[in-house]
Each structure stands twice: as structure tokens, then as C-alpha cells.
Tab-separated table of C-alpha atoms in Angstrom:
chain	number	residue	atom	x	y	z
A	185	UNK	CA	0.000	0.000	0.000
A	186	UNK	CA	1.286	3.522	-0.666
A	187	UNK	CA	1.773	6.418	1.428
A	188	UNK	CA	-1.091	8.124	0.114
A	189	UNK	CA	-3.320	5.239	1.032
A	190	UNK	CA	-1.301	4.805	4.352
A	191	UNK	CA	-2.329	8.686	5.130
A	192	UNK	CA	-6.034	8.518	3.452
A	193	UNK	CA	-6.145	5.234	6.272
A	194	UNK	CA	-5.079	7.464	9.221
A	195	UNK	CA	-6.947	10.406	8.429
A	196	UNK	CA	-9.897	7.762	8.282
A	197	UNK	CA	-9.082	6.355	11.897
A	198	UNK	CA	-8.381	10.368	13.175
A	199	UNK	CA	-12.185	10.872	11.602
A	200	UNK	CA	-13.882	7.978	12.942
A	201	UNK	CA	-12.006	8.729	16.658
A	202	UNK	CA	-13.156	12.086	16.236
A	203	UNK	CA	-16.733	11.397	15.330
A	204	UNK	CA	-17.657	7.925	16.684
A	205	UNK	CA	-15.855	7.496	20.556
A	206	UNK	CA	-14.594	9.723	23.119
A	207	UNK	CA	-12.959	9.632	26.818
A	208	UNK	CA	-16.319	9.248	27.768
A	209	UNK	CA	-17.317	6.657	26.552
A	210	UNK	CA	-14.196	4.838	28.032
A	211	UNK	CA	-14.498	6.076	31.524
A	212	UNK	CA	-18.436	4.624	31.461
A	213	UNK	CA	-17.243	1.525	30.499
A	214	UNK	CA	-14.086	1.048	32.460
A	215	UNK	CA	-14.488	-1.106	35.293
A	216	UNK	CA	-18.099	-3.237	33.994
A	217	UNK	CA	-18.252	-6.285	32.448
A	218	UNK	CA	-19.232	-5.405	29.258
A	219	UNK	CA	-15.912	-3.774	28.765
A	220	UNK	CA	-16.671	-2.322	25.042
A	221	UNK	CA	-19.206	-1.955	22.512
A	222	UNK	CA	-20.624	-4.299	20.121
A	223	UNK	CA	-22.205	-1.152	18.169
A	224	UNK	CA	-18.876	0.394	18.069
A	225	UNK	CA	-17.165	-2.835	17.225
A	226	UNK	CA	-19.260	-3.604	14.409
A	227	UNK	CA	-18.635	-0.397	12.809
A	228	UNK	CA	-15.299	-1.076	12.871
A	229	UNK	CA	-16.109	-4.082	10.684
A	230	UNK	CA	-17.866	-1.657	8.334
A	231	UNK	CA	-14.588	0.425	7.801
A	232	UNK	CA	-12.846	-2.772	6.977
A	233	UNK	CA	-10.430	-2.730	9.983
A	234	UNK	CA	-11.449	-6.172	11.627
A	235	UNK	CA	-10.172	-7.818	7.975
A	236	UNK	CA	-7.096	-5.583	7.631
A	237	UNK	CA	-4.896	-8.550	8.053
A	238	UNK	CA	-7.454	-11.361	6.835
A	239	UNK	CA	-6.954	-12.709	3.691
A	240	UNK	CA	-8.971	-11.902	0.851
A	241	UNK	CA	-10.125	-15.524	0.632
A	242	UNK	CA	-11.761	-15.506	3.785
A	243	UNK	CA	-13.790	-11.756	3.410
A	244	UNK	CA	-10.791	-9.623	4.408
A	245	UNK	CA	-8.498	-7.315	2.908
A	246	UNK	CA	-5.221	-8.697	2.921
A	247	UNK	CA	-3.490	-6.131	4.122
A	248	UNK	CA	-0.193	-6.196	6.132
A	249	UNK	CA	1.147	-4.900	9.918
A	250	UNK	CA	1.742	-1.445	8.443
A	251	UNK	CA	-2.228	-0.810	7.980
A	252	UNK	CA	-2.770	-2.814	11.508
A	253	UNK	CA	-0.395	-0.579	13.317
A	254	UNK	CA	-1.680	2.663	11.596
A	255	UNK	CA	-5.553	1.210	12.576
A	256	UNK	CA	-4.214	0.457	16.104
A	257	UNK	CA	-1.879	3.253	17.008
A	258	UNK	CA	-4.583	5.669	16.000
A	259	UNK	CA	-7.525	4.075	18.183
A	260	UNK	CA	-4.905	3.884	21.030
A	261	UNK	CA	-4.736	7.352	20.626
A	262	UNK	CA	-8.346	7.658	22.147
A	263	UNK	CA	-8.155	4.812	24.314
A	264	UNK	CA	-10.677	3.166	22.152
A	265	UNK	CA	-11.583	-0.272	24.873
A	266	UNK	CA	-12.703	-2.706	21.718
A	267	UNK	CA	-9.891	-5.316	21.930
A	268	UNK	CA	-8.503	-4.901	18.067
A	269	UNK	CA	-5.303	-6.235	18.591
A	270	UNK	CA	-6.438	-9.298	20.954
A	271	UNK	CA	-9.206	-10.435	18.872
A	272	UNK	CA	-7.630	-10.017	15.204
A	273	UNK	CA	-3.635	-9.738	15.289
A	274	UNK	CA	-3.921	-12.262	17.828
A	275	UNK	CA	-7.044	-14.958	18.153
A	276	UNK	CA	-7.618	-14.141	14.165
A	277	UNK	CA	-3.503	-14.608	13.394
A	278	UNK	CA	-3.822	-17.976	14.588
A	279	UNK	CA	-6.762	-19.097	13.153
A	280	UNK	CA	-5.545	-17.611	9.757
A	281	UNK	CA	-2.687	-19.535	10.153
A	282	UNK	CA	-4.023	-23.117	11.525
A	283	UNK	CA	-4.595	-25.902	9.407
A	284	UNK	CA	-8.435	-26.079	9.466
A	285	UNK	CA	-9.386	-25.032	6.242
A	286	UNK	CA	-13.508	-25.381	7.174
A	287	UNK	CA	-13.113	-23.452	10.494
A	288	UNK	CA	-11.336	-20.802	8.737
A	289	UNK	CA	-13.807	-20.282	6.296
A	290	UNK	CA	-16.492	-20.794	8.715
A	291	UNK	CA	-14.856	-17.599	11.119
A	292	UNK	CA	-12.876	-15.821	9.541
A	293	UNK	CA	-15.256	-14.179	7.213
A	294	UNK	CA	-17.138	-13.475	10.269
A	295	UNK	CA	-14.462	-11.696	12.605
A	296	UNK	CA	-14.058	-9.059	9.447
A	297	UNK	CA	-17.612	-8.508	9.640
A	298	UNK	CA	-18.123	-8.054	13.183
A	299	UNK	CA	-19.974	-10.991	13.777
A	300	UNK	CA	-18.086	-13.524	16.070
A	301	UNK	CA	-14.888	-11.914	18.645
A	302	UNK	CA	-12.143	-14.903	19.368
A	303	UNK	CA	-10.428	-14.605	21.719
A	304	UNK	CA	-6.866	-16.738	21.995
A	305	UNK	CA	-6.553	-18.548	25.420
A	306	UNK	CA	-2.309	-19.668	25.386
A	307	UNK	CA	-1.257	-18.633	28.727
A	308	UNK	CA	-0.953	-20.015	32.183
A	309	UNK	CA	2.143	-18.866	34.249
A	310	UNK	CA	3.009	-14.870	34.702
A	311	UNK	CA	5.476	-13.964	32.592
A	312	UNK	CA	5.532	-17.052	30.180
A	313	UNK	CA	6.393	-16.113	26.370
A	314	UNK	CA	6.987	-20.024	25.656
A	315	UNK	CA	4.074	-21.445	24.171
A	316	UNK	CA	4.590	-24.761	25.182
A	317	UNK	CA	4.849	-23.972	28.758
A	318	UNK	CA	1.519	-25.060	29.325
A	319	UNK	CA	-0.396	-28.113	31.301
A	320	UNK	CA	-3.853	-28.229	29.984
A	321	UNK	CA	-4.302	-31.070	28.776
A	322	UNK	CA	-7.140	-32.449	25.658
A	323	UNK	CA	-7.851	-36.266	26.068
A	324	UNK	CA	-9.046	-37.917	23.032
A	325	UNK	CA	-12.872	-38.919	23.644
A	326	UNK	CA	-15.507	-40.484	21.034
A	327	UNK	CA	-14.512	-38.344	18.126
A	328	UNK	CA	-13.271	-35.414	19.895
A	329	UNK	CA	-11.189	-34.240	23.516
A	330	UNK	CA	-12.341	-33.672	26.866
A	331	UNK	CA	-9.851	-30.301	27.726
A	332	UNK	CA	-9.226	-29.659	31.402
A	333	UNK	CA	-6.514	-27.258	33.010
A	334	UNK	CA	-6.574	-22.925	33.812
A	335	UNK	CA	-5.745	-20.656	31.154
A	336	UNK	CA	-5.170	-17.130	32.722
A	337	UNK	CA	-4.661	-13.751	31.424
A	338	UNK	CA	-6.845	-13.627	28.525
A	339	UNK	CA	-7.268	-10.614	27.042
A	340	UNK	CA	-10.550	-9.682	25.032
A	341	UNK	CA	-12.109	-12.198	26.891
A	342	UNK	CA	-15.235	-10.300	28.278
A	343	UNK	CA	-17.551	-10.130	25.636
A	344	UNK	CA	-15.898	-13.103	23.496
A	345	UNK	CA	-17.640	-15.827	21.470
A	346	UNK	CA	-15.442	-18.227	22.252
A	347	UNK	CA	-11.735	-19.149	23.209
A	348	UNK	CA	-9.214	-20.608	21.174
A	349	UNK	CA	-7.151	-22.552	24.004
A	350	UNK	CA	-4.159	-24.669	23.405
A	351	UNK	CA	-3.923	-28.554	24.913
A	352	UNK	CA	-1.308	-31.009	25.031
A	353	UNK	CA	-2.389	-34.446	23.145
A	354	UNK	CA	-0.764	-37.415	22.630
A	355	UNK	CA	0.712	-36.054	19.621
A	356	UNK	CA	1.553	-32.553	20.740
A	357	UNK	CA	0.248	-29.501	21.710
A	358	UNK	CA	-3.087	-28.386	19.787
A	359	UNK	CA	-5.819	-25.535	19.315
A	360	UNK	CA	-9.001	-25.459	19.927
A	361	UNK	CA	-12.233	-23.538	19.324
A	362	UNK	CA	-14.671	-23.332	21.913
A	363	UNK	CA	-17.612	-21.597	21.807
A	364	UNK	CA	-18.449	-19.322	25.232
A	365	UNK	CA	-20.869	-21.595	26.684
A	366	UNK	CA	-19.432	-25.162	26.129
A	367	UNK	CA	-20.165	-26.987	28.826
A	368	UNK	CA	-17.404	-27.364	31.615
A	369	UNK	CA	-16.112	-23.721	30.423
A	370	UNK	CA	-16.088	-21.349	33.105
A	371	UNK	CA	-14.876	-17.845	32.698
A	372	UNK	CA	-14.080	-15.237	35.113
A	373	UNK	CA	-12.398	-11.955	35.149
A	374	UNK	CA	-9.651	-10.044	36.711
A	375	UNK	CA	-9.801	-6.646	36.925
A	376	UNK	CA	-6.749	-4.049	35.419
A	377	UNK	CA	-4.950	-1.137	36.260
A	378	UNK	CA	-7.073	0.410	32.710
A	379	UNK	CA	-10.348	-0.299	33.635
A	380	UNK	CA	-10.363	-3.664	31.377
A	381	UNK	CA	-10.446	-7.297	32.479
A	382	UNK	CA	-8.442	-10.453	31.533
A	383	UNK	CA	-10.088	-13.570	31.626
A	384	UNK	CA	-9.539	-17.041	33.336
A	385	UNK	CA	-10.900	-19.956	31.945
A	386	UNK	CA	-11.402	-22.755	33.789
A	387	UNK	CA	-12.088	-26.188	31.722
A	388	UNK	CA	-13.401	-29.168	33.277
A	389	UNK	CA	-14.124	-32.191	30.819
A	390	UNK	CA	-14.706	-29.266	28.376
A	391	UNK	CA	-15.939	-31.405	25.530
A	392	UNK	CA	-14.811	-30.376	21.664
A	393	UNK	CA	-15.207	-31.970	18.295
A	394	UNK	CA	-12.397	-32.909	16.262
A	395	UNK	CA	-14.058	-30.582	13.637
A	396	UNK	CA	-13.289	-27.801	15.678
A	397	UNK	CA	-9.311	-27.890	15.847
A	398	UNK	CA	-8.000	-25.178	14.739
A	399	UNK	CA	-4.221	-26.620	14.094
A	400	UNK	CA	-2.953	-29.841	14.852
A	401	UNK	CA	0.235	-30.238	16.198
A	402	UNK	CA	2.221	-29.867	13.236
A	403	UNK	CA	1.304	-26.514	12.764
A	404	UNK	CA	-0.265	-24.947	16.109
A	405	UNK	CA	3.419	-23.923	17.397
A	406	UNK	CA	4.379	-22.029	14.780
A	407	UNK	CA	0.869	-20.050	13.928
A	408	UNK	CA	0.965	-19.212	17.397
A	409	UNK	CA	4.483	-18.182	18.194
A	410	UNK	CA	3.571	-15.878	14.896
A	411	UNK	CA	0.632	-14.637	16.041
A	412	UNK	CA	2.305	-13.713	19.317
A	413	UNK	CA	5.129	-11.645	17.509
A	414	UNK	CA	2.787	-9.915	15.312
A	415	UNK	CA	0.378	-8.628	18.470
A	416	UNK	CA	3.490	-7.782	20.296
A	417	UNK	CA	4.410	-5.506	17.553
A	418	UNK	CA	0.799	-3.856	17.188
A	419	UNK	CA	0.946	-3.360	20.793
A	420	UNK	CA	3.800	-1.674	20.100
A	421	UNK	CA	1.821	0.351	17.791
A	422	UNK	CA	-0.895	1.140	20.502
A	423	UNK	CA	2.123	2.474	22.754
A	424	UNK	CA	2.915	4.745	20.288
A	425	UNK	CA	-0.573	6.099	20.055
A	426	UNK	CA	-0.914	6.444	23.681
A	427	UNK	CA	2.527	7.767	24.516
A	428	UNK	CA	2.094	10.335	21.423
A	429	UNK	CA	-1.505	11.355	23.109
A	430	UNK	CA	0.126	11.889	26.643
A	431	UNK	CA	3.039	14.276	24.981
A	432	UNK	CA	1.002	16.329	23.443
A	433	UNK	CA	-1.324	16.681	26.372
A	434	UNK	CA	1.978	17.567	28.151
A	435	UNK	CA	2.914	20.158	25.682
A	436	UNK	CA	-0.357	21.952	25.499
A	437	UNK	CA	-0.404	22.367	29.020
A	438	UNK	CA	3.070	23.495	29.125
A	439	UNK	CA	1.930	26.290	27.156
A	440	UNK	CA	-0.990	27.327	28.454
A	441	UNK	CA	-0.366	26.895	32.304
A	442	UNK	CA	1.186	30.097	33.812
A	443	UNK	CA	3.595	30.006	36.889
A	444	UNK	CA	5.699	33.459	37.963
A	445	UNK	CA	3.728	35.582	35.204
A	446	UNK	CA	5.032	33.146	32.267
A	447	UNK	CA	3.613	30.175	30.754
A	448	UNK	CA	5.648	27.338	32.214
A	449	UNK	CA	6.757	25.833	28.900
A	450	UNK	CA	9.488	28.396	29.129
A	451	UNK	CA	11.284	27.039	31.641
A	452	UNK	CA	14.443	25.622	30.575
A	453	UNK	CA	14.274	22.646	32.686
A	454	UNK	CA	10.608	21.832	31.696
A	455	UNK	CA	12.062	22.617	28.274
A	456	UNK	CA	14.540	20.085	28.387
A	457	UNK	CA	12.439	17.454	29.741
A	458	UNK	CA	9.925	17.440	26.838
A	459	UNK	CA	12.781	17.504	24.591
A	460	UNK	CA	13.564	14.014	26.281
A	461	UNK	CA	10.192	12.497	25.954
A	462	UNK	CA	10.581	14.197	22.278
A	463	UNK	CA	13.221	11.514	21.337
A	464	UNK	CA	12.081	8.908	23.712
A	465	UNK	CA	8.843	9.150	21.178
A	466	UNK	CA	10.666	9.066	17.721
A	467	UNK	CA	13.165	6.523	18.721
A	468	UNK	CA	9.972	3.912	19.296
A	469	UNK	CA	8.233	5.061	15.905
A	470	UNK	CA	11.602	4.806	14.085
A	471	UNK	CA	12.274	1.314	15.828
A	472	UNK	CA	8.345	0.241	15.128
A	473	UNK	CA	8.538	1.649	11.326
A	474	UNK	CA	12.047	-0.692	10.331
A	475	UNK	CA	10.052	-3.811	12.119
A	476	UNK	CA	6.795	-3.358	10.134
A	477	UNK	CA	9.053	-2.825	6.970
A	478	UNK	CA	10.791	-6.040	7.750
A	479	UNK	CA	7.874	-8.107	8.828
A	480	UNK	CA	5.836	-7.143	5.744
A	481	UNK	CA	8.429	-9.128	3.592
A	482	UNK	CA	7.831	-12.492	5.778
A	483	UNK	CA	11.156	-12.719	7.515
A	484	UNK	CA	12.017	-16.504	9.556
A	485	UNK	CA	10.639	-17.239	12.283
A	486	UNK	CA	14.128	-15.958	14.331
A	487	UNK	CA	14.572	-12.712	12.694
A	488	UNK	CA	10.349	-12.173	13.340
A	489	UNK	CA	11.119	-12.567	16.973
A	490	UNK	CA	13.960	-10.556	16.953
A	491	UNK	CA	12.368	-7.342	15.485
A	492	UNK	CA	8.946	-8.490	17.597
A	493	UNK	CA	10.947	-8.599	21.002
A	494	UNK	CA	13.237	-5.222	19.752
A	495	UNK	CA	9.664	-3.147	19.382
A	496	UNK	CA	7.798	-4.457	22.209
A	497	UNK	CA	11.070	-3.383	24.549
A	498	UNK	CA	11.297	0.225	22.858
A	499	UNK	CA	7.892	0.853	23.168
A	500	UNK	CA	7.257	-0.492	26.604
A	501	UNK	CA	9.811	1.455	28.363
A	502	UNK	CA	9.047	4.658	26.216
A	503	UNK	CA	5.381	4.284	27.266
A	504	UNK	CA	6.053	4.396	30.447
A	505	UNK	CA	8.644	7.013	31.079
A	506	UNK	CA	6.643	9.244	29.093
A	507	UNK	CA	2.689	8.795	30.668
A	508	UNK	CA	4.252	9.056	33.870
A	509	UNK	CA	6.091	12.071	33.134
A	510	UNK	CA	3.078	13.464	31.419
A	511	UNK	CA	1.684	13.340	35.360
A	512	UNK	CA	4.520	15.479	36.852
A	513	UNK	CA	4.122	18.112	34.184
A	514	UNK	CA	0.882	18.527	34.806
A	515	UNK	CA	1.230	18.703	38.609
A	516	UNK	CA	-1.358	18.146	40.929
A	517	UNK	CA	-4.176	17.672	38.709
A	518	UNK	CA	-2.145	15.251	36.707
A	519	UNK	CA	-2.777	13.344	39.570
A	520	UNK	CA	-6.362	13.299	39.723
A	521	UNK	CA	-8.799	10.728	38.386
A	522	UNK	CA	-10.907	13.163	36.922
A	523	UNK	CA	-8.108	14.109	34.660
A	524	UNK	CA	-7.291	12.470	31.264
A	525	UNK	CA	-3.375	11.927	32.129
A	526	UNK	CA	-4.295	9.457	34.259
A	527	UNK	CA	-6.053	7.373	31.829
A	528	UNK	CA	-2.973	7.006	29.352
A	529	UNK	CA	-0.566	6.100	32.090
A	530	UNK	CA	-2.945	3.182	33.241
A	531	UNK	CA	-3.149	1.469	29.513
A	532	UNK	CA	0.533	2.176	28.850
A	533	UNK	CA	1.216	0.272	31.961
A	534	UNK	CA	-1.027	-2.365	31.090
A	535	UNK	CA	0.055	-2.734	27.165
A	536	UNK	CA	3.867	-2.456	28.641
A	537	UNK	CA	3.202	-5.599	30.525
A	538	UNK	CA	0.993	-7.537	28.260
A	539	UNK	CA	2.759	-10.537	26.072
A	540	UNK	CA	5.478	-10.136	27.888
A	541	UNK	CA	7.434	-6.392	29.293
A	542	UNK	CA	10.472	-4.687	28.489
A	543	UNK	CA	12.977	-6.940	30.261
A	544	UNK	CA	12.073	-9.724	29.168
A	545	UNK	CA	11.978	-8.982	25.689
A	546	UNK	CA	15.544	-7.287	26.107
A	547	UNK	CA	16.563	-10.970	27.033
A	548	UNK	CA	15.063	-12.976	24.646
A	549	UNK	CA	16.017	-10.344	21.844
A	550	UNK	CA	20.124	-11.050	23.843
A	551	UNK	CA	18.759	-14.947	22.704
A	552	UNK	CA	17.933	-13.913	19.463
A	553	UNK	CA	20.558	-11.739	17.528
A	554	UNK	CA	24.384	-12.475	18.734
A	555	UNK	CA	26.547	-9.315	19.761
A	556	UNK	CA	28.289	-9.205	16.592
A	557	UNK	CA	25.385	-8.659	14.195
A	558	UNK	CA	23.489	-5.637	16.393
């Protein structure tokens, strides 16, 4: 896609955050179990965002990361709570690239329309990036598996129509669809710093159809260690929105707050500072711009992780440093709930931790690429 269609796609997103959702709309539905808007969600489908990386074949447009992180980053931008990233980088990445050709063309052409939310169900221990680190286990029964075991910080999972949950077999680990109210599924939520939930699913003698695996275990590793580097690098993309948001709330109050008869953006040290956060900002949009680039072109599965685990580390740390600094500029008020500031630090700290934080990236990225070729 060209530029011009790259900036025609962002004006759209600035238009449709503009027009169609607002911080109010997130602080009335931070904290409830609904979560987000199925109204809102399937207008999304409408604008063609749910398909952006859904291949034509099954209703979507075929798109690559660069139009998911432009979609993402700009929604992040407004704190927009409908899980984009979790339901169709992630959940629809690994359905896309399972092994079920009847279950792909059976949901896939619904997730671009807005019809069905997945949400992926992978893992069970804090801090876990390996995908096989897992204990669930899917016994084969009649035709199908009886799945029982915990899957834990689930994100998307509030209003989702079902779960795709990996399970060790016999022959390896495999994934599953299961609808939300299979019987022997039990969901609950934990609240986060953001006002969102993750779920915890709780399977006992689950029962699921052979139909309804989504990649056997030839293939389930790999579509979801892909589908894990891909969200990682949109949530990179959703950092960027929100730590872009939180500068320029920083700078616009820098120039319009006065202290000692002058506006306090021209204080040197407060100067200075925003120069900081300045760099901190392009340095994670320059790092984020080279890994879509690379991505695009299909890279192995080592160099994928590399530039995955490279962004996710940028961005994280960036985030944070600048949302929380965004709350000393402002001062008091930066501290108060009332106040937007707030807000953007919360989901920065939440994305920064999600599929893994900054330091652990850093040390799987030291895994990755050797000294010599950084």
C-alpha cells in the first residue's frame, strides 16, 4: 500500500475517533463487564479494519502490519476499549494460520464482519512467552477431547464468542475452538490497572469436536508463536498512540499553564524534559517503522522474533517514562482521576506488561541476535 493510502487510512481512523468514541465513553465503560461496545465494534467491521490482516479468501483485505499498526496506534490514541489487537492480530492470526481449512472459512469471514470476537486462550504462568509452557491437557474422547486445566490472562475475553485454548495431546500440543458456553467452560475476570479485564478460563471435561481444531500439532506452534510476535508488535503500535496522546497533552499544558507571570513551557528545565520524551517518542516510531518494513516481507521465524521482542522493549519502556512524566508536568491535577493523564498512564502500563514487558523482551532479543550482528 502507498503512502497516500497509508495517510487517506489514518486520516480515516483520526475521523472515525473524532466522530464515533470519546474519553467518555471509556471512563463509562471502564471497570463493567461489558468492557466495550458491540455497536462500536461492528462499525469497525464496516470500515474494513477487523479484515485488515485477513486474507482476501476468507472476506478480508489482505493487508499487512503497516495498515494494523496505523488502525491500532490511531484508536490507542483515544483509548478506544474494543480489543482490536487481541481479537484479530492475535485470536484471528492464529486461526488464519491453523490448518483447518472449514473453520477458517467458517470464522474468519465473520471476525471481518463483526460478527463472532475470538479470543486466543495460550497462557498459564506470569510472565511465560513459551508457548509450550503449558499443562492443559485435551484427552481424546468419542470423536473429539475432553480439555481440562486454567488458562489465565486472557485478554478480550469479556464479551468473546469463544476461546481458542491450546492442549497437550498425545501427539503434541493443539488448538481449539470453543464456543463461550461449552459446557465445563467457566470464565471469570480479573480486573486491570485500565479499567479492562483479563479472563480465566477454567475447563473441566470441556468437551470439543475434532471438527473444531483449529491446528494440529504440526502446525499450532508455529501459527501461534507468529501470532504472538505480530500482536506484540501492534501493541507496540498502541504504545505509540498512547505515549504520542500523553506528549502532546503535556505540551499543550506546558503552554498554556502560567507560573511566575510566564507560561511554564518556558522554563528551561521543563524545556529540556519534553525535549527528552521528544526523542524517547521518535526513537519507538523509528524502531516500530524498520520492524513493520521487515515483517511485511515475511522474515524466519528468528529474525520475526527478533524485530517483535526489539519493538515491544522500545515501546514499553518509552510508554512508560513518558505517561508518567506526562503526570509530573501537569502537577497536581495530573494526579487526579478526573483528569485524562491518568487514563494514558494506566493502559501504557497495562500494554507495557501484556505478552510479555520490556525486560524480558531485552533478554530474549540477547537470545535472538548475537553481539556481533546488532
Amino acid at each position: 500500500m502507498s503512502s497516500d493510502h497509508h495517510s487517506l487510512l489514518r486520516d480515516s481512523v483520526a475521523d472515525f475517533v473524532a466522530r464515533g468514541t470519546d474519553i467518555a465513553r471509556v471512563r463509562k465503560l471502564r471497570g463493567t463487564p461489558a468492557e466495550y461496545d458491540r455497536a462500536v465494534w461492528r462499525k469497525m467491521a464496516e470500515l474494513g479494519w477487523l479484515g485488515v490482516l485477513i486474507p482476501e479468501q476468507y472476506g478480508g483485505l489482505g493487508l499487512g502490519l503497516a495498515e494494523a499498526a496505523i488502525v491500532a496506534e490511531g484508536l490507542a490514541r483515544a483509548l478506544v476499549p474494543e480489543p482490536l489487537t487481541a481479537a484479530t492480530v492475535l485470536a484471528g492470526g492464529v486461526l488464519a494460520g491453523g490448518d483447518n481449512e472449514t473453520l477458517k472459512n467458517e470464522l474468519l469471514p465473520r471476525l471481518a464482519a463483526g460478527e463472532v470476537l475470538p479470543a486466543l486462550a495460550w497462557q498459564e504462568n506470569a510472565g511465560a512467552l513459551d508457548v509450550t509452557a503449558i499443562s492443559t491437557q485435551a484427552l481424546p474422547f468419542e470423536g473429539g477431547f475432553r480439555l481440562n486445566g486454567e488458562k489465565r490472562f486472557i485478554a478480550g475475553a469479556a464479551g468473546a464468542d469463544g476461546y481458542i485454548v491450546s492442549a497437550n495431546t498425545p501427539q503434541g500440543m493443539v488448538l481449539f475452538w470453543l464456543a463461550r458456553h461449552t459446557p465445563g467452560v467457566d470464565l471469570k475476570l480479573e480486573p486491570l490497572a485500565d479499567g479492562r479485564h483479563f479472563g480465566v478460563l477454567r475447563l473441566s471435561d470441556a468437551t470439543v469436536t475434532a471438527e473444531n481444531q483449529v491446528a494440529g500439532a504440526a502446525t499450532a506452534r508455529g501459527a501461534l508463536e507468529k501470532a504472538l510476535d505480530h500482536a506484540a508488535v501492534i501493541a507496540g503500535a498502541e504504545l505509540c498512540g498512547v505515549m504520542g496522546r500523553a506528549l502532546d497533552m503535556s505540551v499543550d499544558y506546558m503552554k498554556t499553564r502560567v507560573q511566575f507571570g510566564k507560561p511554564i513551557g518556558s522554563f528551561q528545565g521543563l524545556q529540556h524534559r519534553a525535549v527528552d520524551l521528544y526523542i524517547q517518542k521518535q526513537l519507538s516510531a523509528a524502531v516500530l517503522e524498520e520492524a513493520l518494513q521487515a515483517l511485511d516481507q515475511h522474515p524466519d521465524a528468528t529474525a520475526r522474533a527478533a524485530y517483535a521482542s526489539r519493538v515491544k522493549a522500545r515501546c514499553s519502556d518509552a510508554g512508560l517514562r513518558i505517561t508518567r512524566e506526562a503526570i509530573q508536568i501537569h502537577g497536581a491535577i495530573g494526579f487526579t482521576d478526573e483528569y485524562d493523564a491518568g487514563l494514558y498512564l494506566k493502559r501504557a502500563m497495562v500494554l507495557a506488561a501484556w505478552l510479555g514487558n520490556a525486560q524480558q523482551h531485552r533478554r530474549r532479543y540477547a537470545r535472538l541476535v548475537p553481539p556481533e550482528f546488532e
